[in-house]
Structures are given as structure tokens and as C-alpha cells.
mmCIF file of C-alpha atoms and ligand atoms in Angstrom:
data_model
loop_
_atom_site.group_PDB
_atom_site.id
_atom_site.type_symbol
_atom_site.label_atom_id
_atom_site.label_comp_id
_atom_site.label_asym_id
_atom_site.label_seq_id
_atom_site.Cartn_x
_atom_site.Cartn_y
_atom_site.Cartn_z
ATOM 1 C CA MET X 1 5.136 -14.668 10.888
ATOM 2 C CA THR X 2 6.640 -12.708 13.731
ATOM 3 C CA GLU X 3 5.575 -13.845 17.172
ATOM 4 C CA THR X 4 4.302 -10.918 19.246
ATOM 5 C CA SER X 5 4.638 -10.584 22.959
ATOM 6 C CA GLY X 6 0.974 -11.115 23.758
ATOM 7 C CA ALA X 7 -2.613 -10.494 22.729
ATOM 8 C CA ARG X 8 -3.407 -6.902 21.988
ATOM 9 C CA THR X 9 -6.045 -5.449 24.213
ATOM 10 C CA GLY X 10 -8.327 -2.574 23.287
ATOM 11 C CA PRO X 11 -9.491 -1.582 19.851
ATOM 12 C CA SER X 12 -8.002 -3.015 16.671
ATOM 13 C CA LEU X 13 -5.094 -1.066 15.220
ATOM 14 C CA LEU X 14 -6.681 -1.514 11.754
ATOM 15 C CA SER X 15 -10.020 0.129 11.087
ATOM 16 C CA ARG X 16 -10.767 -0.928 7.472
ATOM 17 C CA ILE X 17 -9.216 -1.871 4.147
ATOM 18 C CA ASP X 18 -8.244 1.339 2.407
ATOM 19 C CA HIS X 19 -6.810 -0.141 -0.751
ATOM 20 C CA VAL X 20 -5.397 -3.129 -2.553
ATOM 21 C CA GLY X 21 -2.197 -2.249 -4.421
ATOM 22 C CA ILE X 22 -1.735 -3.967 -7.770
ATOM 23 C CA ALA X 23 1.503 -3.927 -9.740
ATOM 24 C CA CYS X 24 1.092 -3.416 -13.476
ATOM 25 C CA ARG X 25 3.392 -2.693 -16.436
ATOM 26 C CA ASP X 26 1.069 -0.246 -18.186
ATOM 27 C CA LEU X 27 -0.932 2.090 -15.939
ATOM 28 C CA ASP X 28 -3.141 3.491 -18.669
ATOM 29 C CA ALA X 29 -4.070 0.052 -19.956
ATOM 30 C CA SER X 30 -4.800 -1.193 -16.443
ATOM 31 C CA ILE X 31 -6.986 1.857 -15.676
ATOM 32 C CA ASP X 32 -8.901 1.235 -18.868
ATOM 33 C CA PHE X 33 -9.442 -2.391 -17.882
ATOM 34 C CA TYR X 34 -10.786 -1.612 -14.426
ATOM 35 C CA VAL X 35 -13.032 1.155 -15.729
ATOM 36 C CA ALA X 36 -14.382 -0.861 -18.642
ATOM 37 C CA THR X 37 -14.741 -4.171 -16.797
ATOM 38 C CA PHE X 38 -15.909 -3.092 -13.345
ATOM 39 C CA GLY X 39 -17.236 0.383 -13.913
ATOM 40 C CA LEU X 40 -14.865 1.936 -11.336
ATOM 41 C CA THR X 41 -14.072 5.655 -11.374
ATOM 42 C CA VAL X 42 -10.642 7.227 -11.081
ATOM 43 C CA ALA X 43 -10.370 9.233 -7.874
ATOM 44 C CA GLY X 44 -6.844 10.436 -8.417
ATOM 45 C CA ARG X 45 -3.634 9.934 -10.382
ATOM 46 C CA GLU X 46 -0.197 10.831 -9.070
ATOM 47 C CA THR X 47 3.497 10.338 -9.601
ATOM 48 C CA ASN X 48 5.257 9.598 -6.302
ATOM 49 C CA GLU X 49 9.020 9.929 -6.909
ATOM 50 C CA GLY X 50 9.817 8.815 -3.355
ATOM 51 C CA GLN X 51 8.012 5.539 -3.838
ATOM 52 C CA GLY X 52 9.108 5.118 -7.449
ATOM 53 C CA VAL X 53 5.620 4.857 -8.922
ATOM 54 C CA ARG X 54 2.994 6.343 -11.159
ATOM 55 C CA GLU X 55 -0.250 5.322 -9.655
ATOM 56 C CA ALA X 56 -4.040 5.687 -9.812
ATOM 57 C CA MET X 57 -6.664 5.273 -7.115
ATOM 58 C CA LEU X 58 -9.978 3.799 -8.379
ATOM 59 C CA ARG X 59 -12.892 4.140 -5.932
ATOM 60 C CA VAL X 60 -14.614 0.829 -5.115
ATOM 61 C CA ALA X 61 -16.950 1.830 -2.286
ATOM 62 C CA ASP X 62 -17.753 4.667 0.046
ATOM 63 C CA ALA X 63 -18.073 3.963 3.769
ATOM 64 C CA PRO X 64 -18.405 6.134 6.927
ATOM 65 C CA GLY X 65 -14.757 5.524 7.833
ATOM 66 C CA GLY X 66 -13.510 6.427 4.369
ATOM 67 C CA ALA X 67 -13.684 5.041 0.851
ATOM 68 C CA SER X 68 -11.917 1.898 -0.376
ATOM 69 C CA TYR X 69 -9.872 1.775 -3.558
ATOM 70 C CA VAL X 70 -7.943 -0.323 -5.999
ATOM 71 C CA GLN X 71 -4.461 1.251 -6.376
ATOM 72 C CA LEU X 72 -2.819 0.542 -9.738
ATOM 73 C CA LEU X 73 0.975 0.909 -9.621
ATOM 74 C CA GLU X 74 3.361 1.303 -12.543
ATOM 75 C CA PRO X 75 7.086 1.544 -11.650
ATOM 76 C CA LEU X 76 9.170 4.590 -12.582
ATOM 77 C CA GLY X 77 12.122 2.283 -13.246
ATOM 78 C CA PRO X 78 13.450 -1.240 -12.730
ATOM 79 C CA ASP X 79 15.284 -0.464 -9.491
ATOM 80 C CA THR X 80 12.163 0.492 -7.522
ATOM 81 C CA PRO X 81 9.986 -1.591 -5.235
ATOM 82 C CA VAL X 82 7.335 -2.200 -7.893
ATOM 83 C CA GLY X 83 9.915 -2.598 -10.668
ATOM 84 C CA LYS X 84 11.757 -5.312 -8.726
ATOM 85 C CA PHE X 85 8.416 -6.995 -7.882
ATOM 86 C CA LEU X 86 7.399 -7.105 -11.525
ATOM 87 C CA ASP X 87 10.737 -8.621 -12.485
ATOM 88 C CA SER X 88 10.575 -11.357 -9.872
ATOM 89 C CA ARG X 89 6.832 -12.062 -9.627
ATOM 90 C CA GLY X 90 5.116 -10.387 -12.568
ATOM 91 C CA GLU X 91 1.867 -8.452 -12.438
ATOM 92 C CA GLY X 92 -0.503 -8.961 -9.531
ATOM 93 C CA VAL X 93 -1.348 -8.030 -5.948
ATOM 94 C CA HIS X 94 1.560 -6.081 -4.483
ATOM 95 C CA HIS X 95 0.332 -4.859 -1.074
ATOM 96 C CA ILE X 96 -2.694 -4.292 1.195
ATOM 97 C CA GLY X 97 -3.294 -0.847 2.643
ATOM 98 C CA TYR X 98 -5.218 -0.756 5.950
ATOM 99 C CA GLY X 99 -6.769 2.299 7.477
ATOM 100 C CA VAL X 100 -5.411 3.441 10.856
ATOM 101 C CA ALA X 101 -6.444 6.364 13.051
ATOM 102 C CA ASP X 102 -2.850 7.487 13.736
ATOM 103 C CA VAL X 103 -0.013 6.044 11.635
ATOM 104 C CA ALA X 104 2.792 7.303 13.903
ATOM 105 C CA ALA X 105 1.134 5.808 16.975
ATOM 106 C CA ALA X 106 0.507 2.517 15.154
ATOM 107 C CA LEU X 107 4.202 2.376 14.148
ATOM 108 C CA ASP X 108 5.251 2.850 17.768
ATOM 109 C CA GLN X 109 3.040 -0.003 18.924
ATOM 110 C CA LEU X 110 4.149 -2.376 16.144
ATOM 111 C CA ARG X 111 7.782 -1.538 16.677
ATOM 112 C CA ALA X 112 7.391 -2.322 20.377
ATOM 113 C CA ASP X 113 5.842 -5.647 19.344
ATOM 114 C CA GLY X 114 8.908 -6.494 17.261
ATOM 115 C CA ILE X 115 7.343 -6.091 13.835
ATOM 116 C CA ARG X 116 9.929 -5.170 11.176
ATOM 117 C CA LEU X 117 9.152 -1.760 9.791
ATOM 118 C CA VAL X 118 10.083 -0.574 6.286
ATOM 119 C CA ASP X 119 9.318 2.999 7.286
ATOM 120 C CA GLU X 120 10.328 4.321 10.714
ATOM 121 C CA ARG X 121 8.139 7.374 10.189
ATOM 122 C CA PRO X 122 5.138 8.318 8.006
ATOM 123 C CA ARG X 123 5.613 9.173 4.319
ATOM 124 C CA HIS X 124 3.436 11.006 1.800
ATOM 125 C CA GLY X 125 0.891 8.716 0.179
ATOM 126 C CA SER X 126 -1.805 9.128 -2.414
ATOM 127 C CA LEU X 127 -4.819 11.377 -1.921
ATOM 128 C CA GLY X 128 -2.993 13.254 0.810
ATOM 129 C CA ALA X 129 -2.693 10.277 3.165
ATOM 130 C CA ALA X 130 0.148 9.623 5.597
ATOM 131 C CA ILE X 131 1.461 6.081 4.985
ATOM 132 C CA ALA X 132 4.015 3.584 6.298
ATOM 133 C CA PHE X 133 4.988 0.087 5.202
ATOM 134 C CA LEU X 134 5.572 -3.035 7.315
ATOM 135 C CA HIS X 135 8.054 -5.541 5.905
ATOM 136 C CA PRO X 136 6.460 -8.606 4.237
ATOM 137 C CA LYS X 137 8.902 -10.939 6.003
ATOM 138 C CA SER X 138 7.314 -9.852 9.293
ATOM 139 C CA VAL X 139 3.687 -10.169 8.114
ATOM 140 C CA GLY X 140 3.470 -13.671 6.643
ATOM 141 C CA GLY X 141 4.700 -12.633 3.149
ATOM 142 C CA VAL X 142 2.253 -9.741 2.802
ATOM 143 C CA LEU X 143 3.644 -6.262 2.160
ATOM 144 C CA THR X 144 1.397 -4.249 4.504
ATOM 145 C CA GLU X 145 0.767 -0.539 4.367
ATOM 146 C CA LEU X 146 -0.777 1.607 7.120
ATOM 147 C CA VAL X 147 -2.879 4.496 5.782
ATOM 148 C CA GLN X 148 -4.024 7.538 7.741
ATOM 149 C CA ALA X 149 -6.415 9.163 5.293
ATOM 150 C CA ALA X 150 -6.303 12.918 4.879
ATOM 151 C CA ALA X 151 -8.597 14.759 7.272
ATOM 152 C CA GLY X 152 -12.026 15.505 5.726
HETATM 153 C C1 V0V Y 201 9.384 -7.979 -2.071
HETATM 154 N N1 V0V Y 201 9.039 -9.080 -1.386
HETATM 155 C C2 V0V Y 201 7.708 -9.112 -1.238
HETATM 156 C C3 V0V Y 201 7.226 -7.966 -1.854
HETATM 157 N N2 V0V Y 201 8.311 -7.275 -2.372
HETATM 158 N N3 V0V Y 201 6.910 -10.003 -0.607
HETATM 159 C C4 V0V Y 201 5.568 -9.732 -0.648
HETATM 160 N N4 V0V Y 201 5.047 -8.659 -1.268
HETATM 161 C C5 V0V Y 201 5.839 -7.766 -1.878
HETATM 162 N N5 V0V Y 201 5.310 -6.710 -2.476
HETATM 163 C C6 V0V Y 201 9.954 -10.104 -0.864
HETATM 164 C C7 V0V Y 201 10.744 -10.696 -2.017
HETATM 165 O O1 V0V Y 201 10.063 -11.757 -2.594
HETATM 166 C C8 V0V Y 201 11.965 -11.186 -1.258
HETATM 167 O O2 V0V Y 201 11.708 -12.413 -0.641
HETATM 168 C C9 V0V Y 201 12.206 -10.163 -0.196
HETATM 169 O O3 V0V Y 201 10.911 -9.520 -0.025
HETATM 170 C C10 V0V Y 201 13.192 -9.090 -0.649
HETATM 171 O O4 V0V Y 201 12.806 -8.651 -1.933
HETATM 172 P P1 V0V Y 201 13.660 -7.699 -2.865
HETATM 173 O O5 V0V Y 201 13.149 -7.795 -4.236
HETATM 174 O O6 V0V Y 201 15.116 -7.916 -2.611
HETATM 175 O O7 V0V Y 201 13.216 -6.288 -2.417
HETATM 176 P P2 V0V Y 201 13.816 -5.319 -1.326
HETATM 177 O O8 V0V Y 201 14.270 -6.047 -0.097
HETATM 178 O O9 V0V Y 201 14.780 -4.428 -2.003
HETATM 179 O O10 V0V Y 201 12.512 -4.513 -1.016
HETATM 180 C C11 V0V Y 201 11.346 -5.110 -0.487
HETATM 181 C C12 V0V Y 201 10.615 -4.020 0.292
HETATM 182 C C13 V0V Y 201 10.356 -2.873 -0.727
HETATM 183 C C14 V0V Y 201 9.315 -4.616 0.777
HETATM 184 C C15 V0V Y 201 11.449 -3.528 1.456
HETATM 185 O O11 V0V Y 201 9.567 -3.359 -1.832
HETATM 186 C C16 V0V Y 201 9.707 -1.677 -0.118
HETATM 187 O O12 V0V Y 201 10.397 -0.848 0.500
HETATM 188 N N6 V0V Y 201 8.377 -1.549 -0.257
HETATM 189 C C17 V0V Y 201 7.647 -0.425 0.356
HETATM 190 C C18 V0V Y 201 7.484 0.721 -0.651
HETATM 191 C C19 V0V Y 201 6.624 0.373 -1.830
HETATM 192 O O13 V0V Y 201 6.329 -0.775 -2.055
HETATM 193 N N7 V0V Y 201 6.179 1.415 -2.581
HETATM 194 C C20 V0V Y 201 5.344 1.274 -3.773
HETATM 195 C C21 V0V Y 201 3.928 1.469 -3.462
HETATM 196 P P3 V0V Y 201 12.720 -13.666 -0.767
HETATM 197 O O14 V0V Y 201 12.842 -13.890 -2.203
HETATM 198 O O15 V0V Y 201 13.954 -13.171 -0.096
HETATM 199 O O16 V0V Y 201 12.032 -14.742 -0.003
HETATM 200 S S1 V0V Y 201 3.603 3.180 -3.096
HETATM 201 C C22 V0V Y 201 2.040 3.294 -2.388
HETATM 202 O O17 V0V Y 201 1.421 2.198 -2.097
HETATM 203 C C23 V0V Y 201 1.517 4.562 -2.140
HETATM 204 C C24 V0V Y 201 2.230 5.823 -2.562
HETATM 205 C C25 V0V Y 201 0.208 4.713 -1.466
HETATM 206 O O18 V0V Y 201 -0.489 3.777 -1.227
HETATM 207 O O19 V0V Y 201 -0.173 5.893 -1.169
HETATM 208 CO CO1 CO Y 202 -0.439 1.726 -1.472
#
């Protein structure tokens, strides 16, 4: 875990858990499992070429700050983040996505704290969100995603 320069003052950078990202080999089969077993509903399905995934967001709960989801991730190929993860670790939890008010401002603060960033600037995420990843080696082995949900 990276040592930071001191205790953060003021409000938390993270406002809520937006989603838990789960790596799977067969997106359709995983969606069917979550729908049949837990009664979740599919909020959106997208292919994100930049991130190398086909994915689905399944709504778990609605809350004033925004809904929370399970994100099911199938790789577009072996040489992608999720493809490499499946090869080395198999199916399972891949990342946690936390809600933030302003992803660019959060990246500036975390960079100044010495946290290793995967993304130096926000990328396009699912459901119109702006996202950025922090490197797992800097966050105790947890691939961590910042999510600024789409307005409205
Ligand atoms: C790799 N490692 C992980 C990990 N993936 N540790 C925890 N959780 C993960 N998910 C560890 C791995 O075990 C190695 O540790 C080390 O990192 C290097 O692994 P690697 O296989 O050589 O992989 P790299 O270095 O090529 O890439 C790792 C990173 C990559 C994290 C940089 O996966 C990445 O860029 N991820 C961000 C993009 C992403 O994941 N997109 C898909 C979701 P040892 O063995 O050296 O100790 S897209 C998404 O969530 C969207 C669109 C959304 O929410 O809207
Ligand atoms: Co995600």
C-alpha cells in the first residue's frame, strides 16, 4: 500500500460504491445467472473497444447519489486487461468502481499524494460515465476505478 503524505482533510474523495466489476468468460451466461439467481435487471450493455470489453451493468439498488451495479466483463481478446486477468486468475472480482464528484479533480489529488494512476485523464465508461483507474499495486492489490456518473 502506498504511503500518503498525511491525513486527508475535508470530505471523502469517494462518495459511494458505483459498481463491482466481475470478470467472466461468457457474458450472456453470466447475465442469465445474475438475473435468474438474484433477480437483477440489466441497465445497459455496451462494447468498449478502448477498454477491451463487452460488458453489462445490472442494477442492484437505487440511492440518492446514484444507483449501484454489478458490472459483468467479458474480454474482447486475450491481450486485454480482462483477458490477461482471466488467464492468470480465472473468473472473479476484477475491480471496484467508486463514485466521485469530479474524476479529473480526484486524479489531481491522488497524483499529488503519490498514488500510481493507470489513467492520467478520464476515459469513457459505461452508462455515459467518466472513469479512471488507479493501479492495483498502489491500492493494496485492488484495481480501483473512479466513476463520475453521467449528469442526470
Ligand atoms: C492485474 N493485476 C491485478 C489486476 N490486474 N491486481 C488486482 N486486480 C486486477 N484486476 C496485477 C497482476 O496480478 C500483476 O501482479 C500486475 O498487476 C501486472 O499484471 P499484468 O497481467 O502484467 O497486467 P498489466 O500490467 O498489463 O495491466 C494491469 C493493469 C490493467 C491494472 C494496468 O489491467 C489495466 O490497465 N486495467 C485498467 C483497465 C481495465 O481493467 N479495463 C477493463 C474494465 P504481479 O503478478 O506482478 O504481482 S472496463 C470498465 O470497468 C468500464 C468500461 C466501466 O466501468 O465503465
Ligand atoms: Co468498471
